[in-house]
Amino acid sequence: MPSAFSPSSHVFYLLKKTKSLLTIMPTSERPKEKSDSKQYLYSFSGGIAEGDASMKNLLGGKGANLAEMANIGLPVPPGFTISTEVCTHYYDHQRTYPENLFEKGIPEALCKIEDALGKKFGDPENPLLVSVRSGARASMPGMMDTILNLGLNEKTVDGLARKSGNPRFAWDCYRRFVQMYGDVVLDLKPTDKKQIDPFEEILEAKKHERQIQLDTEFTVEDLQDIVSEYKAAILKKTGRTFPEDPHEQLMGAIGAVFNSWNNERAIVYRKLNHIPGYWGTACNVQAMVFGNMGEDCGTGVAFTRDAATGDNIFYGEFLMNAQGEDVVAGTRTPLKIEQLKAENPGIYDQLEEIRSILEKHYRDMMDIEFTIENNKLFMLQCRVGKRTGFAAVKIAVEMFNEGLIDEKEALMRIEPEQLNQLLRPVFNMKEKQAAIAEGRLLATGLNAGPGAATGKIYFNAVDAHDASKRGEPVILVRIETSPEDIKGMAVSEGILTERGGMTSHAALVARQMGKVCVAGCGALSIDYQKGEMRVNGKDIVLCEGDYLSIDGSTGEVIAGKVATKNSEIIEVLIDKTLLPEEAATWNIYKQLMEWADKYRKLSIRTNADQPDQAETAIMFGAEGIGLCRTEHMFFGGERIDAMREMILADDVEGRKKALEKLLPYQREDFYGLFKAMGSRPVTIRLLDPPLHEFLPHTDSEIEILAGKMNKSFAQVKERISDLHEFNPMLGLRGCRLGILHPEITVMQVRAIIEAACKLKQEGAEVVPEIMVPLVCTVKELEITSEIIHKTARSVFAEQGIGVSYLVGTMIEVPRAAITSDQIATAADFFSYGTNDLTQMGLGMSRDDSGQFLPAYQQQDIFSRNPFESIDKDGVGKLMSISAKDGRSVKPDLKLGICGEHGGDPATVEFCHQTGLNYVSCSPFRVPIARLAAARAALKN
Ligand code: PEP
Ligand code: MG
């Protein structure tokens, strides 16, 4: 047995060993198979491995990290990883394997494990048992299949009984193995969601027959009966005999792992997490170690720091006399890791040292799985730990302070979308306290995913999904979650479970999705059949559809609605109700944003139409307005009527009269906007009202408008029908409106320039950027520019002063994109209107594509919704051509983006690569864009 597994192995010793092993065995010289045959299998054993952490693409995350842990001398049970290339081969070749894999490669790799442990696979005297686990490049917790205790049969079970001196343990392992294998490989599953698991049914019947409550009360004879019944049920219901030959078992399990790459829940998970289907999974075959062999055995999972808050504490859970699945599945509520300190200080100290080794080695917060077998510690997994947005930011900043990482790495550690969580609402404290005072606090569970959520109770994923489609806010309430629940979790405001710890499936997945989650709330009794939830010891019943509020930061579960309120950062930044020095999260966020601003090359602007929106965006760090949609300034009140009057006017005179009403509104709004933005650039787009959005629709609306316009109902109705367009998005909008009716452009330019002159007279300097929408030929831009300049000159003459201004255009029509060399001659700047550019580039209506895009994404026609994240190959190419051609005639042409894509991190990266000067997004996405821009600059 290698020394890393000896009972005397000690972490200090391991560290020394690590050094020497790494010195003598650099990656490049580690054993590889002959160059003429592709290497599909990578062995690892104490102190030496054929792979390492850099080989995730080939070995999957789990396999690569098992190899790395073995390399740095941590106590890893020996095993081997079957590479992801075997999985892709399997799918590319009608589910068959590379030549000789099972005939030669796997038997040889098994031999290495046998040699390391002195056991033999299938040996009735001293059997080697293995686990067979999936492991893709990116972690997909619980989505794929795993088989434990493989190698047991009617003979080896006796060998295990003799060797362990514990026949009950041996039969319990066998019972678990037959159940797992029967389910995963032989496919004996419930036929519908209401049916009880067939294996559980047999187990429960046995308990009933024996008048016992717990699995632990089964005798060896009971377990033997159960195994026989399991096998009989498998044969009866699937027609398949349970395999006795361990090699046949192994082949079945490996096939099941590869098949599970394409099970429904894995596919859903991949979609949600943008993991490509072609990656495939690796498969890890590893010697079993047992946490369920007695009271000096156990198993646990831990994070090297708190994954919810980011606090620098060892955060974990364990169960004695249990197998790993008991902790992860959440079927027993585990104990906190501190308790291990009291129960077994030796193992606890060893774990603490491993915690420190791993953090120093990986320079990141790690998530580990361990097993204690007869008082010996084994590491079964380590990976970079999933964390909340709060924790991600805190850990990155603190690891910088600890000297583990530099600021660039700190920035790369945080996914921009995670910042959303820092900006998310919390409960209104007053309302929450009042709810508690009224006795509405039902129970407190584990604070598994921070934030506040309120919504209606639904007890299963399907109902949750349907309710969310109806527009209801949903709280998904489950006894415990399983990967099948993922669809329901994705649409819920929050998730509440009765069972399971901080590392249970619900907790892990909710945190990763950034969902509010309270887990392990044992005071609840949930009854799926009745569709109700009771609170133990209280006379309270909540039913499906009732409102419930959960606080994922404190674990509190409150009956009824509780209003949510802004996060700490919002309170400091916008509400000004919290002092910065009292807000820890704010200070960490501020540090991060300073780093982001130091490295990013792109400017970040915002899309804002009102001064208050502009102020919010400035608080979030916006450096200008990239798009003010002037038609949005007319929403509401009197203004929409004046706007409609203008649109519906029969002639120039009528239009001019309506425009006179609009002028003061516009001037005042522009003045407010310029003032809010100070010296920052403000891009104002000339009117672009798709007519169907602005005309009155109902007869009563028409009636009221007719009254205001001193016209009859019939006259207005007729005019509306004259203006009716079959394709309003391609109709009389954008610059076409100003070309037909120049007086509209004149009014708008007058308002812009008068507002700027007023500010100049007050001592402020503004440089308005006037933007022409929906241009498709240079001629349109030239005609419109001419009107703009003429109007500006007359305002300057009237006012006796002048201001600088720019005239640019949106590029949102494909023709404009590919004639950008012509258009640039008449433009000071381009701003990519990617909403329309996507609509017209793809020929897909931005309003109607919801009908078919989900199916398109399902079939991988688009991996992301092209209206959310830029379609790089198509729309992106149009942008690149335009940028290059535009700058070929005007090298310093300013380029930006103002479509909704401007706040999407992947698009921000694309804009950086394309050489844009700025991105413009909605105010609340400005911090996300700042971080995304910094990461893009660091990556590229
Ligand atoms: C665009 O088309 O991307 C754009 C910003 O303009 P709008 O959404 O107003 O059409
Ligand atoms: Mg547009």
Short mmCIF file of C-alpha atoms in Angstrom, two decimals, residues 447-862:
data_model
loop_
_atom_site.label_atom_id
_atom_site.label_comp_id
_atom_site.label_asym_id
_atom_site.label_seq_id
_atom_site.Cartn_x
_atom_site.Cartn_y
_atom_site.Cartn_z
CA ASN A 447 -29.93 30.01 5.18
CA ALA A 448 -28.85 28.26 2.01
CA GLY A 449 -29.24 30.98 -0.65
CA PRO A 450 -29.41 34.63 0.40
CA GLY A 451 -32.03 37.19 -0.55
CA ALA A 452 -35.70 37.69 0.15
CA ALA A 453 -38.50 36.04 -1.76
CA THR A 454 -42.24 36.08 -1.49
CA GLY A 455 -44.65 34.09 -3.63
CA LYS A 456 -47.27 31.37 -3.81
CA ILE A 457 -46.59 27.86 -2.60
CA TYR A 458 -46.29 25.07 -5.16
CA PHE A 459 -45.27 21.57 -4.20
CA ASN A 460 -43.85 20.23 -7.41
CA ALA A 461 -41.80 21.44 -10.32
CA VAL A 462 -44.53 20.97 -12.92
CA ASP A 463 -47.10 23.02 -11.01
CA ALA A 464 -44.46 25.64 -10.21
CA HIS A 465 -43.62 25.89 -13.86
CA ASP A 466 -47.28 26.26 -14.88
CA ALA A 467 -47.93 28.87 -12.20
CA SER A 468 -44.94 30.87 -13.30
CA LYS A 469 -46.22 30.76 -16.87
CA ARG A 470 -49.43 32.30 -15.56
CA GLY A 471 -47.30 35.10 -14.15
CA GLU A 472 -47.54 34.08 -10.48
CA PRO A 473 -44.52 34.47 -8.21
CA VAL A 474 -43.63 30.99 -6.99
CA ILE A 475 -42.05 29.51 -3.89
CA LEU A 476 -41.21 25.88 -4.64
CA VAL A 477 -41.72 23.82 -1.47
CA ARG A 478 -40.26 20.31 -1.46
CA ILE A 479 -39.45 17.69 1.17
CA GLU A 480 -36.08 17.57 -0.51
CA THR A 481 -35.15 18.45 -4.05
CA SER A 482 -33.78 16.14 -6.66
CA PRO A 483 -32.33 16.99 -10.05
CA GLU A 484 -35.78 16.44 -11.60
CA ASP A 485 -36.87 19.62 -9.82
CA ILE A 486 -34.50 21.82 -11.73
CA LYS A 487 -37.11 23.18 -14.14
CA GLY A 488 -39.28 24.24 -11.23
CA MET A 489 -36.37 25.74 -9.34
CA ALA A 490 -35.39 27.81 -12.34
CA VAL A 491 -38.76 29.59 -12.44
CA SER A 492 -39.20 30.06 -8.68
CA GLU A 493 -38.53 33.17 -6.64
CA GLY A 494 -37.36 30.93 -3.84
CA ILE A 495 -36.99 27.30 -2.77
CA LEU A 496 -37.87 25.82 0.60
CA THR A 497 -37.05 22.25 1.68
CA GLU A 498 -37.94 20.23 4.74
CA ARG A 499 -34.81 18.10 4.67
CA GLY A 500 -31.19 18.47 3.65
CA GLY A 501 -28.19 20.51 4.73
CA MET A 502 -26.25 23.42 3.31
CA THR A 503 -24.64 21.13 0.80
CA SER A 504 -27.79 19.27 -0.17
CA HIS A 505 -28.88 19.34 -3.77
CA ALA A 506 -31.39 22.13 -3.18
CA ALA A 507 -28.80 24.32 -1.52
CA LEU A 508 -26.07 23.78 -4.10
CA VAL A 509 -28.24 24.25 -7.13
CA ALA A 510 -30.16 27.21 -5.70
CA ARG A 511 -26.94 29.02 -4.87
CA GLN A 512 -25.58 28.38 -8.27
CA MET A 513 -28.73 29.71 -9.87
CA GLY A 514 -28.64 32.68 -7.53
CA LYS A 515 -32.00 31.66 -6.06
CA VAL A 516 -33.23 32.43 -2.58
CA CYS A 517 -33.24 29.15 -0.66
CA VAL A 518 -34.07 27.92 2.82
CA ALA A 519 -33.13 24.27 3.25
CA GLY A 520 -33.50 21.60 5.95
CA CYS A 521 -36.46 23.21 7.67
CA GLY A 522 -37.26 20.17 9.80
CA ALA A 523 -40.13 21.86 11.63
CA LEU A 524 -42.29 21.50 8.54
CA SER A 525 -44.32 18.49 7.49
CA ILE A 526 -45.03 18.54 3.81
CA ASP A 527 -47.73 16.32 2.37
CA TYR A 528 -47.61 16.15 -1.44
CA GLN A 529 -50.79 14.09 -1.71
CA LYS A 530 -52.88 16.62 0.21
CA GLY A 531 -51.00 19.58 -1.28
CA GLU A 532 -50.38 21.07 2.15
CA MET A 533 -47.67 21.96 4.61
CA ARG A 534 -48.05 21.77 8.37
CA VAL A 535 -45.85 23.29 11.02
CA ASN A 536 -44.98 20.79 13.73
CA GLY A 537 -46.36 21.68 17.13
CA LYS A 538 -48.50 24.49 15.71
CA ASP A 539 -52.03 24.44 14.46
CA ILE A 540 -51.08 25.92 11.10
CA VAL A 541 -51.70 24.51 7.65
CA LEU A 542 -50.64 26.19 4.42
CA CYS A 543 -51.99 24.98 1.12
CA GLU A 544 -50.93 25.16 -2.49
CA GLY A 545 -51.43 28.71 -3.75
CA ASP A 546 -51.06 30.35 -0.31
CA TYR A 547 -48.51 33.12 0.00
CA LEU A 548 -45.25 32.39 1.77
CA SER A 549 -42.12 34.46 2.34
CA ILE A 550 -38.65 33.07 2.90
CA ASP A 551 -35.44 34.78 3.93
CA GLY A 552 -32.50 32.96 2.44
CA SER A 553 -30.08 35.05 4.48
CA THR A 554 -31.50 34.09 7.90
CA GLY A 555 -33.43 30.90 7.12
CA GLU A 556 -36.74 32.34 8.32
CA VAL A 557 -40.00 31.05 6.85
CA ILE A 558 -42.93 33.42 7.22
CA ALA A 559 -46.59 32.88 6.36
CA GLY A 560 -48.12 35.36 3.91
CA LYS A 561 -46.57 38.15 1.91
CA VAL A 562 -43.75 40.34 3.17
CA ALA A 563 -42.70 43.24 1.01
CA THR A 564 -39.14 43.12 -0.20
CA LYS A 565 -36.82 46.09 -0.17
CA ASN A 566 -33.57 47.16 -1.67
CA SER A 567 -30.19 45.62 -0.88
CA GLU A 568 -27.44 47.19 1.20
CA ILE A 569 -25.71 48.53 -1.87
CA ILE A 570 -28.89 50.17 -3.08
CA GLU A 571 -29.42 51.65 0.37
CA VAL A 572 -25.96 53.20 0.38
CA LEU A 573 -25.92 54.24 -3.25
CA ILE A 574 -29.41 55.25 -4.10
CA ASP A 575 -31.66 55.43 -1.07
CA LYS A 576 -28.88 56.95 1.10
CA THR A 577 -30.41 55.29 4.12
CA LEU A 578 -27.21 53.51 5.13
CA LEU A 579 -23.80 55.02 5.77
CA PRO A 580 -21.01 53.50 3.68
CA GLU A 581 -18.90 52.78 6.77
CA GLU A 582 -21.74 50.68 8.20
CA ALA A 583 -22.08 48.57 5.09
CA ALA A 584 -19.53 45.77 4.76
CA THR A 585 -20.85 44.49 1.43
CA TRP A 586 -20.77 47.97 -0.01
CA ASN A 587 -17.08 48.35 0.80
CA ILE A 588 -16.16 45.08 -0.84
CA TYR A 589 -18.26 45.95 -3.88
CA LYS A 590 -16.59 49.35 -4.09
CA GLN A 591 -13.12 47.80 -4.06
CA LEU A 592 -14.09 45.41 -6.82
CA MET A 593 -15.56 48.16 -8.97
CA GLU A 594 -12.39 50.22 -8.56
CA TRP A 595 -10.35 47.32 -9.87
CA ALA A 596 -12.78 46.81 -12.74
CA ASP A 597 -12.49 50.46 -13.73
CA LYS A 598 -8.72 50.23 -13.62
CA TYR A 599 -8.56 47.44 -16.21
CA ARG A 600 -11.50 47.95 -18.51
CA LYS A 601 -11.00 49.64 -21.84
CA LEU A 602 -14.65 50.10 -22.74
CA SER A 603 -16.62 53.02 -21.39
CA ILE A 604 -19.92 52.14 -19.83
CA ARG A 605 -22.95 54.23 -20.61
CA THR A 606 -26.59 53.76 -19.82
CA ASN A 607 -29.89 53.76 -21.63
CA ALA A 608 -31.98 56.32 -19.77
CA ASP A 609 -34.85 58.59 -20.72
CA GLN A 610 -35.52 60.33 -17.40
CA PRO A 611 -33.29 62.28 -15.02
CA ASP A 612 -33.96 59.87 -12.13
CA GLN A 613 -32.89 56.90 -14.26
CA ALA A 614 -29.78 58.82 -15.23
CA GLU A 615 -29.01 59.55 -11.57
CA THR A 616 -29.37 55.88 -10.64
CA ALA A 617 -27.08 54.90 -13.48
CA ILE A 618 -24.44 57.42 -12.39
CA MET A 619 -24.52 55.89 -8.90
CA PHE A 620 -23.78 52.57 -10.53
CA GLY A 621 -20.89 54.10 -12.41
CA ALA A 622 -22.37 55.05 -15.78
CA GLU A 623 -20.13 57.42 -17.70
CA GLY A 624 -22.72 58.80 -20.06
CA ILE A 625 -26.03 58.15 -21.74
CA GLY A 626 -25.71 55.94 -24.79
CA LEU A 627 -29.38 56.07 -25.70
CA CYS A 628 -32.20 58.38 -24.73
CA ARG A 629 -35.29 57.18 -26.55
CA THR A 630 -37.15 60.45 -27.02
CA GLU A 631 -40.46 58.77 -27.78
CA HIS A 632 -40.33 57.28 -24.27
CA MET A 633 -40.36 60.81 -22.87
CA PHE A 634 -43.96 61.07 -23.96
CA PHE A 635 -45.34 58.12 -22.07
CA GLY A 636 -48.08 59.04 -19.67
CA GLY A 637 -50.39 61.98 -18.96
CA GLU A 638 -50.89 64.89 -21.31
CA ARG A 639 -47.74 64.12 -23.21
CA ILE A 640 -48.94 60.96 -24.90
CA ASP A 641 -51.97 62.90 -26.20
CA ALA A 642 -49.82 65.64 -27.70
CA MET A 643 -47.65 62.95 -29.25
CA ARG A 644 -50.71 61.18 -30.69
CA GLU A 645 -52.06 64.46 -32.00
CA MET A 646 -48.81 64.95 -33.80
CA ILE A 647 -48.87 61.48 -35.31
CA LEU A 648 -52.52 61.72 -36.30
CA ALA A 649 -52.36 65.24 -37.73
CA ASP A 650 -53.77 65.43 -41.26
CA ASP A 651 -51.37 68.07 -42.50
CA VAL A 652 -48.26 70.08 -41.73
CA GLU A 653 -50.22 72.76 -39.94
CA GLY A 654 -51.89 70.26 -37.64
CA ARG A 655 -48.54 68.62 -36.95
CA LYS A 656 -46.83 71.91 -36.22
CA LYS A 657 -49.58 72.79 -33.73
CA ALA A 658 -49.04 69.49 -31.91
CA LEU A 659 -45.26 69.92 -32.07
CA GLU A 660 -45.54 73.31 -30.41
CA LYS A 661 -47.15 71.57 -27.44
CA LEU A 662 -44.35 69.01 -27.38
CA LEU A 663 -41.46 71.47 -27.60
CA PRO A 664 -41.56 72.72 -23.99
CA TYR A 665 -41.79 69.16 -22.63
CA GLN A 666 -38.80 68.12 -24.68
CA ARG A 667 -36.69 71.14 -23.79
CA GLU A 668 -37.40 70.68 -20.10
CA ASP A 669 -36.62 66.95 -20.24
CA PHE A 670 -33.37 67.45 -22.12
CA TYR A 671 -32.35 70.16 -19.72
CA GLY A 672 -33.03 67.81 -16.78
CA LEU A 673 -31.13 64.99 -18.40
CA PHE A 674 -28.11 67.14 -19.30
CA LYS A 675 -28.05 68.55 -15.80
CA ALA A 676 -28.21 65.11 -14.19
CA MET A 677 -25.35 63.93 -16.39
CA GLY A 678 -23.06 66.94 -15.77
CA SER A 679 -20.19 66.90 -18.21
CA ARG A 680 -20.84 63.30 -19.26
CA PRO A 681 -21.83 62.65 -22.87
CA VAL A 682 -25.53 62.31 -23.62
CA THR A 683 -26.76 60.68 -26.81
CA ILE A 684 -30.26 61.73 -27.75
CA ARG A 685 -31.99 59.79 -30.43
CA LEU A 686 -34.49 61.48 -32.68
CA LEU A 687 -38.02 60.14 -32.58
CA ASP A 688 -38.43 56.46 -33.48
CA PRO A 689 -41.99 55.49 -32.56
CA PRO A 690 -43.18 52.26 -34.14
CA LEU A 691 -46.73 53.46 -34.79
CA HIS A 692 -48.50 50.44 -33.35
CA GLU A 693 -46.96 51.23 -29.96
CA PHE A 694 -48.20 54.79 -29.90
CA LEU A 695 -51.64 54.92 -31.50
CA PRO A 696 -54.74 54.48 -29.34
CA HIS A 697 -56.19 50.99 -29.62
CA THR A 698 -59.61 50.89 -27.98
CA ASP A 699 -62.70 52.84 -29.00
CA SER A 700 -62.86 54.56 -25.63
CA GLU A 701 -59.25 55.74 -25.99
CA ILE A 702 -60.07 57.02 -29.48
CA GLU A 703 -63.19 58.75 -28.16
CA ILE A 704 -61.24 60.61 -25.48
CA LEU A 705 -58.48 61.60 -27.89
CA ALA A 706 -61.00 62.81 -30.47
CA GLY A 707 -62.52 65.08 -27.81
CA LYS A 708 -59.14 66.58 -27.02
CA MET A 709 -58.39 67.11 -30.70
CA ASN A 710 -61.77 68.68 -31.40
CA LYS A 711 -62.47 65.98 -33.92
CA SER A 712 -65.16 63.38 -34.26
CA PHE A 713 -64.62 59.80 -33.27
CA ALA A 714 -65.10 58.77 -36.91
CA GLN A 715 -62.47 61.21 -38.16
CA VAL A 716 -59.84 59.96 -35.73
CA LYS A 717 -60.74 56.35 -36.32
CA GLU A 718 -60.42 56.82 -40.05
CA ARG A 719 -57.05 58.50 -39.70
CA ILE A 720 -55.82 55.61 -37.55
CA SER A 721 -56.95 53.17 -40.15
CA ASP A 722 -55.16 55.24 -42.85
CA LEU A 723 -52.00 54.94 -40.85
CA HIS A 724 -52.40 51.23 -40.23
CA GLU A 725 -49.33 49.28 -41.25
CA PHE A 726 -48.97 45.57 -41.81
CA ASN A 727 -45.38 45.59 -40.59
CA PRO A 728 -45.03 48.58 -38.28
CA MET A 729 -41.48 47.56 -37.31
CA LEU A 730 -40.54 48.00 -40.98
CA GLY A 731 -42.85 50.93 -41.57
CA LEU A 732 -42.93 54.67 -41.04
CA ARG A 733 -40.52 54.94 -38.15
CA GLY A 734 -37.01 56.14 -37.42
CA CYS A 735 -35.46 58.69 -39.75
CA ARG A 736 -38.19 57.99 -42.31
CA LEU A 737 -40.57 60.00 -40.15
CA GLY A 738 -38.30 63.07 -40.15
CA ILE A 739 -37.65 62.79 -43.86
CA LEU A 740 -41.39 62.84 -44.59
CA HIS A 741 -42.11 65.41 -41.90
CA PRO A 742 -38.99 67.51 -41.29
CA GLU A 743 -40.84 69.70 -38.79
CA ILE A 744 -40.56 66.83 -36.27
CA THR A 745 -36.78 66.84 -36.50
CA VAL A 746 -36.74 70.63 -36.34
CA MET A 747 -38.73 70.62 -33.08
CA GLN A 748 -36.53 67.98 -31.47
CA VAL A 749 -33.25 69.57 -32.48
CA ARG A 750 -34.49 72.93 -31.31
CA ALA A 751 -35.36 71.44 -27.91
CA ILE A 752 -31.94 69.77 -27.61
CA ILE A 753 -29.93 72.83 -28.65
CA GLU A 754 -32.02 75.28 -26.61
CA ALA A 755 -31.56 73.11 -23.51
CA ALA A 756 -27.79 72.94 -24.13
CA CYS A 757 -27.60 76.72 -24.67
CA LYS A 758 -29.49 77.31 -21.44
CA LEU A 759 -26.99 75.19 -19.54
CA LYS A 760 -24.12 76.98 -21.23
CA GLN A 761 -25.59 80.29 -20.08
CA GLU A 762 -25.64 78.81 -16.57
CA GLY A 763 -21.96 77.94 -16.89
CA ALA A 764 -22.24 74.22 -17.67
CA GLU A 765 -20.68 72.63 -20.74
CA VAL A 766 -22.63 69.94 -22.54
CA VAL A 767 -21.89 68.34 -25.87
CA PRO A 768 -25.13 66.74 -27.08
CA GLU A 769 -24.79 63.76 -29.37
CA ILE A 770 -27.74 63.78 -31.74
CA MET A 771 -28.46 60.31 -33.08
CA VAL A 772 -30.46 59.47 -36.17
CA PRO A 773 -32.36 56.17 -36.01
CA LEU A 774 -33.02 53.45 -38.57
CA VAL A 775 -30.74 54.84 -41.25
CA CYS A 776 -30.20 52.50 -44.16
CA THR A 777 -28.57 54.78 -46.77
CA VAL A 778 -26.08 57.59 -46.40
CA LYS A 779 -28.50 59.86 -48.22
CA GLU A 780 -31.03 59.59 -45.37
CA LEU A 781 -28.35 60.61 -42.92
CA GLU A 782 -27.20 63.51 -45.12
CA ILE A 783 -30.73 64.87 -45.47
CA THR A 784 -31.39 64.57 -41.74
CA SER A 785 -28.02 66.08 -40.83
CA GLU A 786 -28.75 69.03 -43.03
CA ILE A 787 -31.98 69.70 -41.09
CA ILE A 788 -30.13 69.27 -37.79
CA HIS A 789 -27.36 71.72 -38.68
CA LYS A 790 -29.76 74.28 -40.14
CA THR A 791 -31.93 74.17 -36.99
CA ALA A 792 -28.91 74.39 -34.70
CA ARG A 793 -27.59 77.41 -36.61
CA SER A 794 -30.88 79.24 -36.26
CA VAL A 795 -31.05 78.55 -32.50
CA PHE A 796 -27.46 79.81 -32.10
CA ALA A 797 -28.40 82.97 -34.04
CA GLU A 798 -31.46 83.54 -31.87
CA GLN A 799 -29.61 82.94 -28.61
CA GLY A 800 -26.38 84.63 -29.59
CA ILE A 801 -24.30 81.67 -28.39
CA GLY A 802 -23.20 78.34 -29.76
CA VAL A 803 -22.55 74.87 -28.33
CA SER A 804 -20.64 71.96 -29.74
CA TYR A 805 -22.67 68.93 -30.75
CA LEU A 806 -22.16 65.72 -32.67
CA VAL A 807 -24.37 64.07 -35.24
CA GLY A 808 -24.24 60.32 -35.52
CA THR A 809 -26.40 57.41 -36.45
CA MET A 810 -27.64 54.14 -35.19
CA ILE A 811 -26.54 51.15 -37.20
CA GLU A 812 -29.53 48.86 -36.93
CA VAL A 813 -30.40 48.01 -40.52
CA PRO A 814 -28.19 45.41 -42.24
CA ARG A 815 -27.80 47.66 -45.29
CA ALA A 816 -26.37 50.37 -43.09
CA ALA A 817 -23.94 47.90 -41.55
CA ILE A 818 -22.54 46.82 -44.89
CA THR A 819 -22.40 50.33 -46.34
CA SER A 820 -20.72 51.76 -43.27
CA ASP A 821 -17.85 53.21 -45.30
CA GLN A 822 -20.39 55.47 -47.01
CA ILE A 823 -22.39 56.21 -43.90
CA ALA A 824 -19.31 57.10 -41.88
CA THR A 825 -18.65 60.06 -44.20
CA ALA A 826 -21.75 61.73 -42.74
CA ALA A 827 -21.48 60.53 -39.11
CA ASP A 828 -19.48 61.56 -36.05
CA PHE A 829 -20.37 58.30 -34.36
CA PHE A 830 -22.14 54.96 -34.81
CA SER A 831 -24.22 53.24 -32.19
CA TYR A 832 -25.20 49.65 -32.88
CA GLY A 833 -28.92 49.18 -32.33
CA THR A 834 -28.67 45.47 -31.96
CA ASN A 835 -32.34 44.95 -31.15
CA ASP A 836 -33.32 45.95 -34.66
CA LEU A 837 -30.10 44.68 -36.19
CA THR A 838 -30.91 41.24 -34.75
CA GLN A 839 -34.53 41.50 -35.83
CA MET A 840 -33.59 42.44 -39.38
CA GLY A 841 -30.37 40.45 -39.58
CA LEU A 842 -32.07 37.25 -38.55
CA GLY A 843 -35.44 38.10 -40.06
CA MET A 844 -37.04 37.34 -36.69
CA SER A 845 -39.56 39.65 -35.09
CA ARG A 846 -38.29 40.99 -31.79
CA ASP A 847 -41.88 40.92 -30.52
CA ASP A 848 -42.95 37.50 -31.72
CA SER A 849 -39.86 35.33 -31.56
CA GLY A 850 -40.88 34.00 -28.13
CA GLN A 851 -43.11 31.63 -30.11
CA PHE A 852 -40.25 29.69 -31.59
CA LEU A 853 -36.97 30.71 -29.98
CA PRO A 854 -37.30 28.38 -26.98
CA ALA A 855 -37.62 25.45 -29.39
CA TYR A 856 -34.67 26.79 -31.35
CA GLN A 857 -32.56 26.89 -28.21
CA GLN A 858 -33.77 23.43 -27.25
CA GLN A 859 -32.43 22.15 -30.56
CA ASP A 860 -29.20 24.11 -30.21
CA ILE A 861 -29.92 26.19 -33.32
CA PHE A 862 -28.95 29.06 -31.06
#
